[in-house]
Amino acid sequence: MEVAVPDIGDFSDVPVIELFVKVGDTIKVDDAIATLESDKATMDVPSSAAGVVKEVKVKLGDKVSQGAVLIVVEGAGAAPAAAPAAPAAPAAAGNTAVQATPAASTAAFSQSALSAPAAAAAPSAVTLGGKVHASPSVRAYSRELGVDLAQVRATGPKGRVLKEDVTAFVKGAMQTGVVPGKTAAAAAGASLGGGLDLLPWPKVDFAKFGEIETKPLSRIKKISAQNLARNWVMIPAVTYHEDADITDLEAFRVAINKENEKSGKKLTMLAFIIKASVRALQQFPEFNSSLDGDNLVLKKYFNIGFAADTPNGLVVPVVKNADKKSVFEIAAETGELAKKARDGKLGPADMSGACFTISSLGGIGGTYFAPIVNAPEVAILGVNKSVMKPVWDGKAFAPRLTLPMSLTADHRVIDGALATRFNVYLAQLLADFRRVML
Ligand code: CAO
């Protein structure tokens, strides 16, 4: 199937300034094929077909008009005919003009600036704003990262800002420790609605005070640092503590493990906590949700992530459909995933799709801590090492094995009363695991 330039209004002989596909690429409907740039507007052309690119009929610099074939796609599924499209964004628009066309620019980010919904939302005529020269996809990319395009050094033809320029700008900001310094803070303000206006990160010549050694952060540490920083800043989180009496559960676990000594099958406390958490998520569905704008997305599946400490940093493998698995199965799976994590062999599929995360420091110690919510999840449960505590039973102090729990929840979704109910319920489940069946 041929994919041609759709109706681009009054424009003709528009140069192709960026090509996003090559022969052999597999593309989906709405994937961006090329960016066209007239003297008035820059627009991404989305694919109307899905399949494998067999032929690319244009090259950079070619001038095209409506109907010109850009690529040939094989094995194609076609999109419903797109409505005539309007220019997505002005070629030389600054931030003001971009903000004036939010629907179009958002669509550009999802690489469908010329698809029907975007066209409907885009204005038919756009006034030229500032001086920044960038394609809609680059503008969307910079908005996603909170980067002010005006501050990015352009290396493209005619002073055009390329995607690589935005990436380089962000890298530079991270390396100089301006995270988020004046520039990034101002940019962050665009998405945060206020801006933190933080001082630049303190630059200290540590060597002046004594011997030092500098080691690069591992890749995992760098990635998780960015995620953790975002989640810490963006989520109004509160941590709620509770003690669970796991005396009977631990006795049960030890007894079952003894029975199964020969088979090598082993129940772990983490597996019981995962199973009990699933039950608590079923009881309190808000905990199994994610915020999506003004909507709450409630998930009907129960995938549980667990933090795994590895020599290279923290990773979060995910036990999928934990509600459908036995405690033995969960124990075996967490064991395998933790091993994979330590060996650095987890793939993206092993680490995606979690609904709720458990961070267990039980094998190490500690009393309580405040884990950071793993967005877009809305809550995370931390547990520390269980200890024998004297608990008043009404007549005397009795020694009870007590598991310290720390539940951090996103207050935008979960109020304190609900969080405490969740904790109390979870503690009840762990105190008498038969309740999990109810
Ligand atoms: N209380 C008391 N003992 C506990 C316990 C608890 N809550 N949880 C585990 N233990 C015991 C185990 O029974 C085991 O004892 P044995 O060797 O006698 O059987 C020992 O502690 C070691 O357990 P483990 O930690 O190796 O295994 P696990 O199944 O409990 O946990 C995993 C697996 C992957 C969660 C863990 O290895 C890990 O990486 N934990 C760190 C997670 C982390 O870093 N969180 C912080 C994130 S926020 O910065």
Coordinates of C-alpha atoms and ligand atoms in Angstrom, one line a residue:
M1 CA 0.0 0.0 0.0
E2 CA 1.2 3.5 -0.8
V3 CA 1.3 6.2 1.8
A4 CA 1.0 9.6 0.3
V5 CA 1.1 13.2 1.5
P6 CA -2.4 14.0 2.8
D7 CA -4.3 17.3 2.3
I8 CA -1.8 19.9 3.6
G9 CA -4.0 22.9 2.9
D10 CA -2.6 25.4 0.5
F11 CA 0.9 24.2 0.5
S12 CA 2.7 22.6 -2.5
D13 CA 6.3 21.7 -3.3
V14 CA 7.1 21.5 0.4
P15 CA 10.6 20.2 1.2
V16 CA 11.1 17.0 3.1
I17 CA 13.4 18.0 6.0
E18 CA 13.3 14.8 8.1
L19 CA 12.7 11.2 7.3
F20 CA 11.8 8.8 10.1
V21 CA 11.6 5.5 8.3
K22 CA 13.8 3.3 6.1
V23 CA 13.2 0.2 4.1
G24 CA 12.6 -2.8 6.4
D25 CA 11.2 -0.7 9.3
T26 CA 7.9 -2.0 10.8
I27 CA 5.5 0.8 11.3
K28 CA 2.1 1.4 12.8
V29 CA -0.7 3.6 11.7
D30 CA 0.1 7.2 12.8
D31 CA 3.8 6.6 13.1
A32 CA 5.6 9.7 11.8
I33 CA 7.1 9.1 8.3
A34 CA 8.5 12.5 7.5
T35 CA 8.6 16.1 8.4
L36 CA 7.7 18.6 5.7
E37 CA 8.7 22.2 6.1
S38 CA 7.3 25.1 4.1
D39 CA 8.3 28.7 4.6
K40 CA 5.3 29.0 6.9
A41 CA 4.8 25.7 8.7
T42 CA 6.5 22.5 9.7
M43 CA 4.4 19.3 9.9
D44 CA 4.9 15.6 10.6
V45 CA 3.2 13.3 8.1
P46 CA 1.8 10.2 9.9
S47 CA 1.5 6.8 8.3
S48 CA -2.0 5.8 7.2
A49 CA -0.8 2.2 7.0
A50 CA 0.8 -0.4 9.2
G51 CA 3.3 -3.0 8.0
V52 CA 6.8 -3.3 6.7
V53 CA 8.3 -0.4 4.7
K54 CA 9.2 -1.8 1.2
E55 CA 10.2 1.4 -0.5
V56 CA 10.9 4.9 0.5
K57 CA 10.0 7.1 -2.5
V58 CA 11.5 10.4 -1.3
K59 CA 14.7 11.6 0.1
L60 CA 15.7 14.6 2.2
G61 CA 15.3 17.8 0.3
D62 CA 12.7 16.4 -2.2
K63 CA 9.7 18.8 -2.7
V64 CA 6.3 17.1 -2.3
S65 CA 2.7 18.1 -2.6
Q66 CA -0.6 16.5 -1.7
G67 CA -0.8 13.0 -3.2
A68 CA 2.9 12.5 -3.6
V69 CA 3.8 8.9 -2.5
L70 CA 6.2 8.9 0.4
I71 CA 6.5 5.2 1.1
V72 CA 5.2 1.8 0.1
V73 CA 4.1 -0.5 2.9
E74 CA 3.6 -4.2 2.7
G75 CA 1.3 -6.4 4.8
A76 CA -0.6 -3.2 5.4
G77 CA -3.5 -2.5 7.6
A78 CA -4.9 0.9 6.7
A79 CA -6.4 3.5 8.9
P80 CA -9.8 5.0 8.2
A81 CA -9.4 7.8 5.7
A82 CA -8.0 10.8 7.4
A83 CA -9.8 14.1 7.2
P84 CA -8.0 16.9 5.3
A85 CA -5.2 18.2 7.5
A86 CA -4.1 21.6 8.5
P87 CA -0.6 22.7 9.3
A88 CA 0.4 21.4 12.7
A89 CA 2.7 24.0 14.0
P90 CA 4.4 27.1 12.7
A91 CA 7.9 26.6 11.4
A92 CA 9.4 29.4 13.3
A93 CA 7.2 29.5 16.3
G94 CA 8.4 30.1 19.8
N95 CA 6.7 28.9 23.0
T96 CA 3.8 31.2 22.8
A97 CA 2.7 29.9 19.4
V98 CA 3.2 26.4 20.5
Q99 CA 1.0 26.9 23.6
A100 CA -1.6 28.4 21.4
T101 CA -2.0 25.0 19.6
P102 CA -1.9 22.5 22.4
A103 CA -4.0 19.8 20.7
A104 CA -1.9 19.9 17.5
S105 CA 1.4 19.8 19.3
T106 CA 0.3 17.0 21.6
A107 CA -0.7 15.1 18.5
A108 CA 2.6 15.9 17.0
F109 CA 4.3 14.2 19.9
S110 CA 2.3 11.0 19.4
Q111 CA 3.4 11.5 15.8
S112 CA 0.1 12.0 14.3
A113 CA 0.0 15.7 13.7
L114 CA -1.9 15.3 10.5
S115 CA -4.4 12.7 11.6
A116 CA -8.0 13.6 11.8
P117 CA -8.3 14.6 15.5
A118 CA -5.2 16.7 15.4
A119 CA -6.4 18.4 12.2
A120 CA -9.7 19.1 13.8
A121 CA -8.0 20.8 16.7
A122 CA -5.3 22.6 14.8
P123 CA -6.0 26.2 13.7
S124 CA -6.2 26.7 9.9
A125 CA -3.9 29.7 10.1
V126 CA -1.2 30.3 12.5
T127 CA 0.7 33.4 13.3
L128 CA 4.4 33.2 13.5
G129 CA 5.8 33.6 17.0
G130 CA 9.4 33.7 18.1
K131 CA 12.5 32.5 16.5
V132 CA 12.9 28.8 17.4
H133 CA 13.0 26.5 14.4
A134 CA 12.0 22.9 15.1
S135 CA 9.6 20.2 13.9
P136 CA 6.5 19.3 15.8
S137 CA 7.9 16.1 17.0
V138 CA 11.0 17.9 18.3
R139 CA 8.8 20.5 20.0
A140 CA 6.7 17.7 21.6
Y141 CA 9.9 15.9 22.7
S142 CA 11.2 19.1 24.3
R143 CA 7.9 19.7 26.1
E144 CA 7.9 16.2 27.4
L145 CA 11.3 16.8 29.0
G146 CA 10.4 20.3 30.1
V147 CA 13.1 21.9 28.0
D148 CA 12.7 25.4 26.8
L149 CA 13.6 25.2 23.1
A150 CA 14.9 28.7 23.0
Q151 CA 17.8 27.6 25.2
V152 CA 18.9 24.7 23.0
R153 CA 21.8 25.0 20.6
A154 CA 20.5 24.2 17.1
T155 CA 22.7 22.1 14.8
G156 CA 20.2 21.4 12.1
P157 CA 20.1 23.0 8.7
K158 CA 18.9 26.7 8.7
G159 CA 19.4 26.7 12.5
R160 CA 16.8 24.1 13.1
V161 CA 16.7 22.4 16.5
L162 CA 17.0 18.6 16.1
K163 CA 15.9 15.9 18.6
E164 CA 19.6 15.2 19.3
D165 CA 20.1 18.8 20.2
V166 CA 17.4 18.5 22.9
T167 CA 18.9 15.3 24.2
A168 CA 22.3 16.9 24.3
F169 CA 20.9 19.9 26.2
V170 CA 19.3 17.6 28.8
K171 CA 22.5 15.6 29.2
G172 CA 24.5 18.8 29.6
A173 CA 22.1 20.0 32.3
M174 CA 22.4 16.7 34.1
Q175 CA 26.2 16.7 33.9
T176 CA 26.7 20.2 35.1
G177 CA 24.5 19.3 38.0
V178 CA 21.9 21.8 37.1
V179 CA 19.1 19.5 38.1
P180 CA 17.0 21.3 38.0
G181 CA 18.9 24.6 38.1
K182 CA 17.6 27.9 37.0
T183 CA 16.9 26.9 33.4
A184 CA 15.5 23.5 34.0
A185 CA 13.5 24.8 37.0
A186 CA 11.9 27.4 34.7
A187 CA 11.1 24.7 32.2
A188 CA 9.8 22.4 34.9
G189 CA 7.5 25.2 35.9
A190 CA 5.7 24.8 32.7
S191 CA 4.6 21.3 33.6
L192 CA 4.5 21.7 37.4
G193 CA 2.4 24.8 37.2
G194 CA 4.7 26.7 39.6
G195 CA 8.3 26.0 39.2
L196 CA 10.6 25.1 42.0
D197 CA 13.0 27.9 41.3
L198 CA 15.8 26.0 43.0
L199 CA 19.4 27.2 43.5
P200 CA 21.9 25.4 41.2
W201 CA 23.4 22.3 42.7
P202 CA 26.3 23.2 44.9
K203 CA 29.6 22.7 43.1
V204 CA 32.3 21.8 45.6
D205 CA 36.0 21.0 44.9
F206 CA 36.0 18.1 47.3
A207 CA 39.7 17.4 46.6
K208 CA 40.5 20.6 48.4
F209 CA 39.5 19.0 51.7
G210 CA 41.0 15.5 51.3
E211 CA 41.7 12.6 49.0
I212 CA 38.8 11.6 46.8
E213 CA 38.0 9.0 44.1
T214 CA 35.4 9.6 41.4
K215 CA 33.4 6.7 40.0
P216 CA 30.7 6.9 37.3
L217 CA 27.2 5.9 38.3
S218 CA 26.0 2.7 36.9
R219 CA 23.4 2.8 34.1
I220 CA 20.7 1.5 36.4
K221 CA 21.6 4.1 39.0
K222 CA 21.4 6.9 36.5
I223 CA 18.0 5.7 35.2
S224 CA 16.5 5.2 38.7
A225 CA 17.9 8.5 39.9
Q226 CA 15.8 10.3 37.3
N227 CA 12.7 8.3 38.1
L228 CA 13.1 8.7 41.8
A229 CA 13.7 12.4 41.6
R230 CA 10.6 12.9 39.5
N231 CA 8.4 10.8 41.7
W232 CA 9.7 12.5 44.9
V233 CA 9.0 15.9 43.5
M234 CA 5.7 15.2 41.7
I235 CA 3.9 13.0 44.1
P236 CA 2.4 14.4 47.3
A237 CA 3.2 11.2 49.2
V238 CA 2.6 10.2 52.8
T239 CA 4.0 7.2 54.6
Y240 CA 1.8 5.2 57.0
H241 CA 3.3 2.7 59.4
E242 CA 1.7 -0.4 60.9
D243 CA 2.9 -3.5 62.7
A244 CA 1.7 -6.9 61.5
D245 CA 1.8 -9.9 64.0
I246 CA 3.3 -12.6 61.9
T247 CA 4.0 -15.1 64.7
D248 CA 1.7 -17.7 63.4
L249 CA 2.5 -17.1 59.7
E250 CA 6.2 -17.5 60.3
A251 CA 5.6 -20.7 62.3
F252 CA 3.5 -22.0 59.4
R253 CA 6.2 -21.0 56.9
V254 CA 8.9 -22.7 58.8
A255 CA 6.8 -25.9 59.2
I256 CA 5.9 -26.1 55.5
N257 CA 9.5 -25.5 54.5
K258 CA 10.6 -28.3 56.8
E259 CA 8.0 -30.6 55.2
N260 CA 9.4 -29.7 51.8
E261 CA 13.1 -29.8 52.7
K262 CA 13.8 -32.6 50.3
S263 CA 12.0 -31.1 47.3
G264 CA 13.9 -27.9 47.6
K265 CA 10.6 -25.9 47.4
K266 CA 10.7 -22.9 49.8
L267 CA 8.2 -20.4 51.0
T268 CA 9.5 -16.9 51.6
M269 CA 7.9 -14.2 53.7
L270 CA 8.1 -11.9 50.7
A271 CA 5.8 -14.4 48.8
F272 CA 3.2 -14.3 51.6
I273 CA 3.4 -10.5 51.7
I274 CA 2.8 -10.4 47.9
K275 CA -0.2 -12.7 48.2
A276 CA -1.7 -10.8 51.1
S277 CA -1.1 -7.5 49.2
V278 CA -3.0 -8.8 46.2
R279 CA -6.0 -9.5 48.5
A280 CA -5.7 -6.0 50.0
L281 CA -5.6 -4.5 46.5
Q282 CA -8.8 -6.4 45.7
Q283 CA -10.4 -5.1 48.8
F284 CA -9.2 -1.5 48.2
P285 CA -9.2 -1.0 44.4
E286 CA -7.9 2.6 44.6
F287 CA -4.5 1.1 45.5
N288 CA -4.5 -0.8 42.2
S289 CA -4.9 2.3 40.1
S290 CA -3.0 5.0 38.2
L291 CA -3.8 8.7 37.7
D292 CA -4.3 9.7 34.1
G293 CA -5.1 13.4 34.0
D294 CA -8.5 13.8 35.7
N295 CA -9.2 10.0 35.5
L296 CA -8.3 7.2 37.7
V297 CA -7.5 4.0 35.8
L298 CA -8.5 1.0 37.9
K299 CA -6.7 -2.1 36.9
K300 CA -8.4 -5.5 37.0
Y301 CA -5.1 -7.4 37.0
F302 CA -2.7 -7.8 39.8
N303 CA 1.0 -7.5 38.9
I304 CA 3.3 -6.9 41.8
G305 CA 6.7 -5.4 41.5
F306 CA 9.4 -6.0 44.1
A307 CA 12.5 -4.0 44.7
A308 CA 15.6 -6.1 44.2
D309 CA 19.0 -5.0 45.4
T310 CA 21.7 -5.7 42.8
P311 CA 25.4 -4.9 42.6
N312 CA 24.6 -2.3 39.9
G313 CA 21.6 -0.7 41.7
L314 CA 18.0 -1.1 42.4
V315 CA 15.6 -2.8 39.9
V316 CA 12.0 -3.7 40.2
P317 CA 11.0 -7.1 38.5
V318 CA 7.3 -7.8 38.3
V319 CA 5.3 -10.9 39.3
K320 CA 2.5 -10.9 36.7
N321 CA -1.0 -12.0 37.6
A322 CA 0.0 -12.7 41.2
D323 CA -3.7 -13.2 42.1
K324 CA -3.7 -16.4 40.0
K325 CA -0.5 -17.9 41.5
S326 CA 0.0 -19.9 44.7
V327 CA 2.4 -18.7 47.4
F328 CA 4.8 -21.5 46.3
E329 CA 4.7 -20.2 42.7
I330 CA 5.2 -16.6 43.8
A331 CA 8.2 -17.7 46.0
A332 CA 9.8 -19.6 43.1
E333 CA 9.2 -16.7 40.7
T334 CA 10.5 -14.0 42.9
G335 CA 13.6 -16.2 43.5
E336 CA 14.1 -16.6 39.8
L337 CA 13.5 -12.9 39.1
A338 CA 15.8 -11.8 41.9
K339 CA 18.6 -14.0 40.5
K340 CA 18.0 -12.7 37.0
A341 CA 18.2 -9.2 38.5
R342 CA 21.5 -9.9 40.2
D343 CA 22.9 -11.4 37.0
G344 CA 21.8 -8.3 35.1
K345 CA 19.6 -10.4 32.9
L346 CA 16.2 -8.9 33.4
G347 CA 14.5 -7.8 30.2
P348 CA 12.1 -4.9 29.9
A349 CA 9.1 -7.3 30.0
D350 CA 10.3 -8.6 33.4
M351 CA 10.2 -5.1 34.7
S352 CA 7.0 -3.6 33.2
G353 CA 3.3 -3.6 34.0
A354 CA 3.4 -3.4 37.8
C355 CA 0.4 -2.2 39.7
F356 CA 1.9 -2.0 43.2
T357 CA 5.4 -2.4 44.5
I358 CA 6.8 -4.1 47.6
S359 CA 10.2 -3.1 48.9
S360 CA 11.5 -5.7 51.4
L361 CA 14.4 -4.9 53.5
G362 CA 13.4 -7.8 55.8
G363 CA 16.6 -9.8 55.0
I364 CA 18.7 -6.8 56.1
G365 CA 17.1 -5.1 59.1
G366 CA 15.8 -1.7 59.9
T367 CA 12.7 -0.7 61.6
Y368 CA 10.6 1.6 59.3
F369 CA 11.4 3.7 56.3
A370 CA 9.6 5.8 53.7
P371 CA 9.7 4.2 50.3
I372 CA 9.2 6.4 47.2
V373 CA 6.1 5.6 45.1
N374 CA 7.0 4.0 41.8
A375 CA 5.0 6.1 39.4
P376 CA 2.5 5.6 37.7
E377 CA 1.6 3.4 40.6
V378 CA -0.1 5.1 43.6
A379 CA 1.3 3.2 46.5
I380 CA 4.3 1.1 47.6
L381 CA 4.7 -1.1 50.6
G382 CA 8.0 -1.3 52.5
V383 CA 8.7 -4.0 55.1
N384 CA 11.7 -4.4 57.4
K385 CA 13.0 -7.2 59.5
S386 CA 10.5 -8.8 61.8
V387 CA 11.4 -8.8 65.5
M388 CA 10.0 -10.3 68.6
K389 CA 8.2 -7.7 70.6
P390 CA 6.3 -7.8 73.9
V391 CA 2.7 -7.3 73.1
W392 CA 0.0 -6.7 75.8
D393 CA -2.7 -9.3 75.3
G394 CA -5.0 -7.9 78.0
K395 CA -3.5 -9.9 80.8
A396 CA 0.2 -10.0 80.2
F397 CA 2.9 -9.2 77.7
A398 CA 3.3 -11.9 75.2
P399 CA 6.2 -12.3 72.8
R400 CA 4.9 -11.7 69.2
L401 CA 6.9 -11.7 66.0
T402 CA 6.2 -8.3 64.5
L403 CA 6.7 -7.2 61.0
P404 CA 7.2 -3.4 60.6
M405 CA 5.3 -2.1 57.5
S406 CA 5.6 1.3 55.8
L407 CA 3.1 2.1 53.2
T408 CA 3.7 5.2 51.1
A409 CA 0.6 6.4 49.1
D410 CA -0.1 9.2 46.6
H411 CA -2.4 11.5 48.6
R412 CA -4.0 12.7 45.3
V413 CA -5.6 9.3 45.1
I414 CA -5.5 7.8 48.6
D415 CA -6.5 9.7 51.8
G416 CA -5.0 8.9 55.1
A417 CA -8.1 7.1 56.4
L418 CA -8.0 4.7 53.4
A419 CA -4.3 4.1 53.6
T420 CA -4.7 3.2 57.3
R421 CA -7.6 0.9 56.5
F422 CA -5.4 -0.8 53.9
N423 CA -2.6 -1.2 56.4
V424 CA -4.9 -2.5 59.2
Y425 CA -6.5 -5.0 56.7
L426 CA -3.1 -6.1 55.4
A427 CA -1.9 -6.6 59.0
Q428 CA -5.0 -8.7 59.7
L429 CA -4.3 -10.9 56.7
L430 CA -0.8 -11.5 57.7
A431 CA -1.8 -12.2 61.3
D432 CA -4.2 -14.8 60.2
F433 CA -3.5 -15.9 56.7
R434 CA -6.8 -17.9 56.4
R435 CA -8.4 -14.5 55.9
V436 CA -6.8 -14.3 52.4
M437 CA -9.3 -17.0 51.3
L438 CA -12.4 -15.1 52.5
Ligands
CAO1 N1 11.8 -10.4 58.6 C1 12.8 -11.2 59.0 N2 13.5 -12.0 58.2 C2 13.3 -11.9 56.9 C3 12.3 -11.0 56.4 C4 11.6 -10.3 57.3 N3 10.6 -9.4 56.9 N4 12.3 -11.1 55.1 C5 13.3 -12.0 54.7 N5 13.8 -12.4 55.9 C6 14.9 -13.4 56.0 C7 14.7 -14.5 55.1 O1 13.8 -15.5 55.6 C8 16.1 -15.1 54.8 O2 16.4 -15.9 55.9 P1 17.0 -17.4 55.6 O3 18.2 -17.2 54.8 O4 17.2 -17.8 57.0 O5 15.9 -18.1 54.9 C9 16.9 -13.8 54.8 O6 16.1 -12.8 55.5 C10 17.3 -13.3 53.5 O7 16.2 -13.0 52.7 P2 16.4 -12.3 51.3 O8 16.3 -10.9 51.4 O9 17.5 -12.9 50.6 O10 15.1 -12.9 50.5 P3 13.7 -12.2 50.4 O11 12.9 -13.2 49.7 O12 13.2 -11.8 51.7 O13 13.9 -10.9 49.5 C11 14.7 -9.6 47.6 C12 14.3 -11.0 48.1 C13 15.0 -9.6 46.2 C14 13.5 -8.7 47.9 C15 15.9 -9.1 48.5 O14 17.0 -10.0 48.2 C16 16.3 -7.7 48.2 O15 16.9 -7.4 47.2 N6 15.9 -6.8 49.1 C17 16.3 -5.4 49.1 C18 15.2 -4.6 48.5 C19 15.6 -3.1 48.5 O16 16.7 -2.7 48.3 N7 14.7 -2.3 48.9 C20 14.9 -0.9 49.1 C21 14.4 -0.2 48.0 S1 14.2 1.5 48.3 O17 15.7 2.1 48.3

